[in-house]
Every structure is written in C-alpha cells, then in structure tokens.
Amino acid sequence: MTTAEEPPRTRPGVERRLHPFTPLRRAWAPVAVVVGWIVHDLGQAQRWISELTVGHAAAGLGVVVPAAAAYGFLSWWFTHFSVTDTELRIRTGLIFRRTAHIRLERLQAVDVTRPLLARIAGVAKLKLDVIGTDDKDELAFLGESDAVALRAELLARAAGFAPRTAPEVGEAPSRELFHVQPRPLAVSLFLTGGVWAMAAAVVLVPILLWAATHSIGAVLGVAVPLLGGLWATGGGRFVGEYDWTVAESPDGLRVDHGLLDRAHETVPPGRVQTLYVVEPLLWRRRGWVRVELDVAGSSNTVLLPVAERAVAESLIGRVLPGAEPGTLEFAPAERRRARWCVPLWWRGYGLAVDSSLFAARKGLLTRRTAFVPHAKVQSVRWAQGPWERLWGFAHVHVDTGAGKTVTAWLRDADEARAVAAAQAERSRTGRRAAPPDRWMA
C-alpha cells in the first residue's frame, strides 16, 4: 500500500520563504541610508541638491532604485524558516548570516499583527515572544492564512502535539468575553489627566516661548514634539485600542484591537506575573477601570483599556483562577504617624493579602492597585530609610518573574517584617500547588 506524499508545507524541517511582498518592506534600507546622510549633514545636502541637474537626478534614481530593489529581493531570497520537531529556525542575512533557534517549549506568545499596508496587501507579521530574552524575533511577512496556520501549528507544538499532527490541529476555538465600544473608549481618553496636561502644554508653551524669543523656529521645534505627545496620549491610543476585543480560548485570552494596524495577541495561561487595576480620578464616578498586566518576556501590557469594575474583576478571576479581587479589604497606613511621615499622599497607600493574592495600592489622583499571585513571587524583602525608621515605618517589596517589583508602601515596621516572612512561606507553598505553565493546559 502506498500513501500520498505529505505536502512540503506540513513536513517538519522543510524550509519555507516569506511572502513575496517582503522585498518591498526591506527595500527601504538603501533609501534610509540616503535620508540619514541628508539629515546628518543638512547644509551640505542643501548645497548638493541646489546644484543638482535633471540628468544627475535621473542617474541617481537609476542607481538608488535598482539598488533598493536588489537589496530587498536578495534579503528576501536568503531568508528561510523551518519548523522542526523541537524548534523554529529562522535563517537571515545577506552578508552576515544569522540563524535563530527558538525552542518551542520556550515560546511565551505568538502574535499576529497586520499593519495598514500589510492589510491592503493581504499579508501579516508573526511576532514571537520567548521566555528569557527581551529580543523578539518575527516573520514579516506571511500571507494572512499562512500566518494564522503557522501560529496554530507553533502553539500546538508548544502544547505537546506530535509534529505530524500539529499542522492539522488548526486555530483553537474562542468565545468572546468583552468588547470595548468606541464611545466609552473616546470618553475615557477625554477624561484622562495626561491628555489635559498635554493639551495645556500644546497651547501655553508655544505662546510663552514666542513671547520670550520671537523665534518661529524655536516655537515650531517645541510645538511639533508636544503635538506628537498629545497624539500619543489621545488620538494614538484611540486608534491603537479601537475595537478592543477579549476572547477566551484553550491557549489563553486572545486580544484583538486596532483601527489602522490590527493586532491579534494572546495572554498565555498561567504566565501572567502581575495584574494592575488603574483608576484615574475622573473615571471613578463612572466606575471605570483600566486593566494592565506583566507577562515575563512578552510585550503585551494591556488587558482592558476601559471597563466597569465588575467586568474587570471577572476577567481577573479568569486570568488568575481562584482570585477574588473584589473581596479584598485594603488596610491603610497608620494615620497618626503617616500624616507626618508622608503628608496627604499616605491616604493612597494600602495592603491586602488573602490565600491567593498579594495586593498593594498606591496613588490619590490615579489609583493603581497591583495583584500578584503568591506562586509568581520570586523574592520578598522589607526595607526602611532613615526617615521611615524615624516614624517606625517600612516598605515591603515583592519581586516577580517579569523583572518588576510591587511595593506595599508605608507599613508599620513590625507589620512589614511579619508580612515579608508570611509572604515567603505563601510563595513556597503557592509554587508547589501551581499548575504547570503550558499552552492549552
């Protein structure tokens, strides 16, 4: 009996190339060199351009354009990737060769992003977050269907499926949990203090600078970056967080968002180190919060841009099974001494601990509450400076696997010592009882 030959796309170890659209992306490198030279020596470039004739311009384009096209094509031609039984290999480099060996069990997240031009061309970018490294490898670009299929295959391999059957697993099913409507998103950004601060700076700083210097160049040099900052805090966030959707699937929580550039990200199960609930002052009357997170080795930092508190707490319970953030009662700093040690701002500090979470709160204008599962605590310590020692206070610092530190500020010194000792024991027992960090667990 004979069997049909397995398609090359599904055979482990077979090298594949990126989408033919990729050379257009990489052809910008020679053009960027020319632009960099112009910016570096603007005066010389202006003199050179003023002396440029039509013939010289045509000759220059006749060199730059073919060089850019050749570079883009050759860099695409010499780039290959393959999926073996244990790793993803990416070979790149036109002159200096580089081969990345990405162990499948070390994959932290596999995200699909679609920039605007890529969406028009029907291609997508695959971004790979790997445990233990800050450098993120990517495959740009693949056809949209190929990117989705390769992502599903990598996640299936990481979950332990056999290499021969992993390509047939396909995309895991998902169920939508929450969708952010455009109107609440726009209102929440309008009610953010950072937007108002940047808007005030855009109006006032150029006026004051003009009154002091009467230099249009100085005004433009300051106004343009301020306008960029205003866009980043307001319009840019709206565009990036537009159509935010959170869905639940066996391989984690899926997050889709973006008006122009679409992103398809995954919050891996069991690998979230810390969750943050952020409450700007003007949001509290509406009961809105923002949920952020730390995932070791991953670039994902936002889980929900804006939501009602009950929705956020429900979602936190799904990310951290067994956690009930709504039932925590935060103990404030001791009032009599704290108001002299840290006037006014002491009111924003609080600490709560239960059987599953270490939670610390800080902030008056923008309240920020951090929730750390006991199993994710790498180390714990208490510390006090001379000023805190004078008033009998100390701070409890909790370090997580994401390289971040959560601090419970302004605790009584005896309480801080007891909390640190108890937290060390909770972390040990929590790690023993924690489920394995596996895809599709």
XYZ file of C-alpha atoms in Angstrom:
441
model
C 0.000 0.000 0.000
C 1.284 3.468 -0.819
C 0.419 6.684 0.932
C 0.152 10.115 -0.573
C 3.261 12.227 -0.092
C 2.901 14.767 2.696
C 2.716 18.365 1.420
C 6.005 20.242 1.903
C 4.259 22.879 3.975
C 3.395 20.364 6.702
C 6.592 18.286 6.724
C 8.776 19.087 9.750
C 12.100 20.702 8.889
C 11.167 21.854 5.388
C 12.486 25.364 4.780
C 9.990 27.984 3.654
C 10.287 31.532 2.379
C 8.389 34.616 3.387
C 5.675 36.228 1.269
C 6.858 37.888 -1.989
C 5.583 41.195 -0.578
C 8.502 41.174 1.887
C 11.122 42.669 -0.505
C 9.073 45.877 -0.682
C 9.436 46.224 3.082
C 13.174 45.587 3.074
C 13.908 47.728 0.017
C 13.683 50.826 2.217
C 17.137 50.172 3.731
C 19.202 51.884 0.952
C 16.699 54.758 0.888
C 17.038 55.109 4.673
C 20.835 55.396 4.268
C 20.392 58.307 1.857
C 17.872 60.024 4.124
C 20.179 59.514 7.118
C 23.056 61.172 5.261
C 20.841 64.146 4.371
C 19.721 64.602 7.986
C 23.276 64.195 9.292
C 24.722 66.924 7.033
C 21.742 69.078 6.107
C 23.782 72.078 4.910
C 25.913 70.030 2.531
C 22.817 68.204 1.292
C 21.066 71.512 0.522
C 24.081 72.738 -1.466
C 24.291 69.455 -3.325
C 20.572 69.484 -4.153
C 20.746 73.124 -5.369
C 23.476 72.135 -7.846
C 21.641 69.006 -8.975
C 20.621 68.840 -12.621
C 17.833 66.776 -14.146
C 20.382 64.412 -15.646
C 22.128 63.883 -12.345
C 18.792 63.303 -10.586
C 17.773 60.711 -13.192
C 21.144 58.996 -12.867
C 20.850 58.965 -9.082
C 17.396 57.424 -9.232
C 18.726 54.940 -11.778
C 21.218 53.766 -9.154
C 19.223 54.044 -5.914
C 16.004 52.411 -7.127
C 17.635 49.279 -8.636
C 19.934 49.020 -5.584
C 16.944 49.161 -3.258
C 15.086 46.596 -5.333
C 18.098 44.293 -5.461
C 18.693 44.564 -1.711
C 15.058 43.828 -0.950
C 14.969 40.833 -3.274
C 18.261 39.324 -2.103
C 17.453 39.753 1.597
C 14.125 38.008 0.962
C 15.797 35.264 -1.105
C 18.320 34.459 1.640
C 15.715 34.365 4.435
C 14.233 30.979 5.313
C 12.381 29.489 8.218
C 11.503 25.947 9.182
C 9.726 24.158 11.999
C 11.455 21.039 13.323
C 10.298 18.614 15.998
C 11.633 20.838 18.785
C 12.312 24.359 17.461
C 11.601 27.103 14.966
C 14.649 28.073 12.913
C 14.955 31.427 11.160
C 17.936 31.973 8.833
C 18.555 35.575 7.747
C 21.401 37.731 6.483
C 22.681 38.795 3.086
C 26.347 39.280 4.016
C 26.481 38.149 7.660
C 24.392 35.053 8.211
C 22.293 34.611 11.378
C 20.311 31.571 12.446
C 17.844 31.873 15.324
C 16.932 28.631 17.107
C 13.685 29.166 19.035
C 12.773 26.277 21.312
C 9.052 25.621 21.033
C 8.624 24.946 24.755
C 10.123 28.411 25.429
C 7.510 30.255 23.381
C 5.812 32.856 25.562
C 3.400 34.278 22.986
C 2.806 34.128 19.252
C 1.022 37.248 17.997
C -0.282 38.137 14.553
C -0.129 41.825 13.585
C -1.454 43.439 10.432
C -0.145 46.955 9.694
C -2.336 49.048 7.422
C -0.361 48.497 4.203
C 0.011 44.816 5.046
C -3.766 44.509 5.441
C -4.216 46.042 1.994
C -1.715 43.568 0.542
C -3.284 40.627 2.391
C -0.205 39.774 4.468
C 0.571 39.658 8.203
C 3.501 39.657 10.610
C 4.160 36.931 13.161
C 5.808 38.155 16.396
C 7.401 35.652 18.757
C 7.940 36.272 22.473
C 10.385 33.823 24.021
C 10.998 33.231 27.730
C 14.330 34.542 28.949
C 15.029 37.108 26.217
C 13.975 40.665 25.503
C 14.741 40.336 21.777
C 11.632 39.455 19.800
C 12.019 37.525 16.564
C 9.449 37.992 13.843
C 8.418 36.626 10.471
C 7.417 39.511 8.237
C 5.586 38.973 6.070
C 3.440 35.882 5.550
C 0.121 35.509 3.804
C -2.709 36.062 6.298
C -3.906 32.467 6.106
C -0.334 31.156 6.336
C 0.371 33.344 9.388
C -2.727 32.081 11.199
C -1.937 28.461 10.273
C 1.707 28.751 11.374
C 0.678 30.360 14.655
C -1.737 27.499 15.337
C 0.967 24.964 14.450
C 3.537 26.567 16.774
C 1.077 26.705 19.652
C 0.093 23.084 19.057
C 3.755 22.033 19.077
C 4.346 24.042 22.259
C 1.346 22.295 23.835
C 2.878 18.887 23.165
C 1.114 17.741 19.979
C 3.094 15.393 17.762
C 4.950 17.125 14.888
C 2.965 15.188 12.279
C -0.423 16.081 13.722
C 0.274 19.659 14.875
C -0.423 21.282 11.464
C -3.855 19.635 11.448
C -4.910 20.972 14.867
C -5.802 24.399 13.481
C -6.839 27.508 15.379
C -8.315 26.754 18.761
C -11.960 27.861 19.176
C -12.634 31.030 21.152
C -15.526 32.688 22.951
C -15.835 36.458 23.182
C -15.824 37.789 26.737
C -15.761 41.568 26.358
C -15.787 44.184 23.616
C -14.925 47.876 24.138
C -17.260 50.184 22.259
C -15.746 53.285 20.561
C -17.788 55.798 22.571
C -16.671 54.688 26.090
C -13.095 54.450 24.817
C -13.167 58.025 23.469
C -14.813 59.362 26.649
C -12.285 57.569 28.865
C -9.375 59.134 26.979
C -11.026 62.552 27.214
C -11.266 62.097 30.997
C -7.585 61.166 31.371
C -5.396 63.722 33.110
C -2.454 63.121 30.766
C -4.487 64.272 27.756
C -5.476 67.508 29.510
C -1.888 68.131 30.627
C -0.543 67.674 27.101
C -3.314 69.837 25.613
C -2.486 72.636 28.069
C 1.212 72.332 27.203
C 0.467 72.493 23.461
C -1.402 75.784 23.954
C 0.651 77.521 26.644
C 4.275 76.557 25.970
C 4.455 77.903 22.366
C 2.784 81.172 23.469
C 5.268 81.671 26.306
C 8.198 80.693 24.089
C 7.142 83.156 21.374
C 6.813 85.930 23.939
C 10.327 85.207 25.171
C 12.186 84.615 21.890
C 10.044 85.783 18.929
C 11.609 82.889 17.018
C 9.292 80.850 14.827
C 11.940 78.117 14.601
C 12.102 77.735 18.376
C 8.303 77.675 18.612
C 7.988 75.003 15.916
C 10.837 72.991 17.455
C 8.865 72.750 20.709
C 5.306 72.676 19.348
C 5.813 69.717 16.999
C 7.029 67.286 19.729
C 4.230 68.489 22.016
C 1.653 67.793 19.297
C 3.207 64.337 18.913
C 2.854 63.779 22.643
C -0.782 64.888 22.548
C -1.451 62.468 19.703
C 0.264 59.619 21.555
C -1.786 60.148 24.734
C -5.083 60.777 22.972
C -5.643 60.043 19.286
C -2.897 57.461 19.001
C -4.260 55.441 21.916
C -7.766 55.614 20.456
C -6.532 54.308 17.108
C -4.464 51.568 18.741
C -7.156 50.461 21.230
C -10.107 50.758 18.851
C -12.382 47.694 18.594
C -10.693 46.065 21.603
C -11.983 42.521 21.996
C -11.056 39.942 24.621
C -11.910 36.304 23.919
C -11.244 33.075 25.803
C -9.653 30.046 24.147
C -7.747 26.940 25.284
C -4.429 28.650 24.501
C -5.190 31.698 26.666
C -7.012 35.002 26.440
C -6.974 36.458 22.933
C -6.842 40.195 22.449
C -7.710 41.812 19.096
C -7.517 45.559 18.562
C -6.581 48.383 16.211
C -8.278 50.739 13.758
C -5.493 51.006 11.168
C -2.989 48.382 12.299
C -4.727 45.247 13.561
C -3.081 43.126 16.267
C -4.006 39.621 17.373
C -2.292 38.901 20.697
C -2.503 36.112 23.237
C -2.151 36.275 27.013
C -0.639 32.841 27.811
C -2.358 30.818 30.546
C -0.522 30.614 33.826
C 2.250 33.025 32.803
C 0.800 36.325 33.998
C 3.027 37.656 36.769
C 1.078 40.722 37.906
C -2.245 42.395 37.113
C -2.861 46.111 37.669
C -6.164 47.923 38.055
C -5.729 51.616 37.211
C -8.367 54.166 38.262
C -7.858 57.767 37.096
C -9.637 60.328 39.247
C -12.220 61.319 36.622
C -13.106 57.678 35.926
C -14.153 56.761 39.450
C -17.566 58.409 39.335
C -18.434 56.243 36.328
C -16.952 53.127 37.943
C -14.431 52.611 35.140
C -11.001 50.987 35.438
C -8.132 50.008 33.166
C -6.500 46.583 33.476
C -2.800 46.171 32.708
C -0.534 43.177 33.178
C 3.052 41.914 33.313
C 3.891 38.764 31.385
C 7.503 37.578 31.595
C 9.204 38.009 28.227
C 6.084 39.360 26.497
C 5.306 42.801 25.098
C 1.612 42.559 25.999
C 0.908 45.157 28.701
C -2.829 45.950 28.423
C -5.688 43.541 29.028
C -8.595 46.020 29.019
C -8.292 49.716 28.074
C -11.529 50.625 29.903
C -14.292 48.627 31.565
C -16.631 48.659 34.513
C -15.120 47.378 37.734
C -17.315 44.252 37.882
C -16.238 43.246 34.366
C -12.577 43.826 35.195
C -12.788 41.742 38.367
C -14.499 38.931 36.487
C -11.736 38.961 33.866
C -9.031 38.958 36.541
C -10.676 35.854 38.008
C -10.294 34.131 34.633
C -6.657 35.109 34.232
C -5.819 34.179 37.842
C -8.048 31.196 38.715
C -9.274 31.364 42.279
C -8.549 35.078 42.689
C -11.362 37.280 44.036
C -10.053 40.859 43.934
C -13.466 42.301 44.771
C -13.441 40.711 48.234
C -10.089 42.149 49.339
C -10.113 44.703 52.149
C -7.147 47.077 51.978
C -5.556 48.186 55.231
C -4.395 51.825 55.043
C -1.229 53.186 56.623
C -1.477 54.071 60.312
C -2.947 57.567 60.255
C -1.429 59.242 63.302
C 2.200 58.807 62.219
C 1.718 58.523 58.447
C 0.333 62.050 58.050
C 3.650 63.384 59.388
C 5.852 60.932 57.514
C 4.171 61.389 54.087
C 1.686 64.285 54.287
C -1.557 63.829 52.296
C -0.257 61.084 49.967
C -0.347 58.471 52.722
C -4.072 58.162 52.067
C -3.355 56.450 48.746
C -1.395 53.535 50.239
C -2.953 50.201 51.142
C -2.176 46.496 51.508
C -4.320 43.369 51.295
C -3.354 39.693 51.354
C -5.522 36.615 51.018
C -4.955 32.950 50.218
C -4.167 33.587 46.543
C -3.050 37.226 46.104
C -0.652 39.836 47.424
C -2.232 43.212 46.610
C -0.731 46.680 47.059
C -2.366 50.040 46.293
C -0.907 53.496 45.781
C -1.954 56.856 44.352
C -4.516 59.563 45.086
C -5.196 61.174 41.706
C -4.576 57.983 39.742
C -5.078 54.951 41.960
C -3.063 51.905 40.904
C -3.638 48.503 42.519
C -1.278 45.599 41.818
C -2.347 41.951 42.255
C 0.434 39.355 42.455
C -0.349 35.609 42.731
C 1.677 34.051 45.528
C 3.120 31.464 43.128
C 4.658 34.218 40.950
C 6.636 35.879 43.746
C 10.366 35.324 43.179
C 11.618 37.159 46.276
C 10.275 39.327 49.076
C 12.012 41.822 51.362
C 11.274 44.743 53.650
C 13.280 47.975 53.734
C 13.256 51.315 55.523
C 15.229 54.511 55.082
C 16.269 56.936 57.823
C 13.037 58.948 57.515
C 10.796 55.875 57.679
C 12.854 54.495 60.575
C 12.262 57.712 62.497
C 8.492 57.238 62.253
C 8.519 53.449 62.627
C 7.541 52.555 59.045
C 8.951 50.174 56.410
C 8.158 49.121 52.843
C 7.515 45.552 51.664
C 8.924 44.793 48.184
C 7.757 41.782 46.154
C 9.752 40.811 43.031
C 8.083 38.870 40.203
C 9.259 36.758 37.286
C 8.700 39.643 34.872
C 11.574 41.574 36.452
C 9.145 44.014 38.113
C 8.693 44.943 41.765
C 5.401 45.558 43.578
C 5.706 47.584 46.782
C 3.427 47.945 49.764
C 4.384 51.387 50.994
C 4.355 52.818 54.482
C 3.604 49.766 56.630
C 4.305 49.625 60.348
C 7.815 48.207 60.802
C 6.678 45.202 62.844
C 3.869 44.543 60.391
C 6.319 44.748 57.441
C 8.581 42.104 59.000
C 5.609 39.806 59.627
C 4.189 40.322 56.119
C 7.557 39.581 54.478
C 8.025 36.371 56.485
C 4.470 35.187 55.810
C 4.737 36.052 52.117
C 7.903 33.988 51.728
C 6.044 30.952 53.098
C 2.962 31.603 50.915
C 5.179 31.819 47.826
C 6.821 28.479 48.571
C 3.520 26.670 49.062
C 1.953 28.535 46.126
C 4.644 27.397 43.693
C 4.239 23.786 44.780
C 0.480 23.904 44.204
C 0.546 25.960 40.971
C -0.414 24.172 37.730
C 2.262 23.855 35.013
C 2.673 26.788 32.612
C 1.643 25.001 29.443
C -0.174 26.062 26.342
C -3.708 24.666 26.124
C -3.368 23.394 29.694
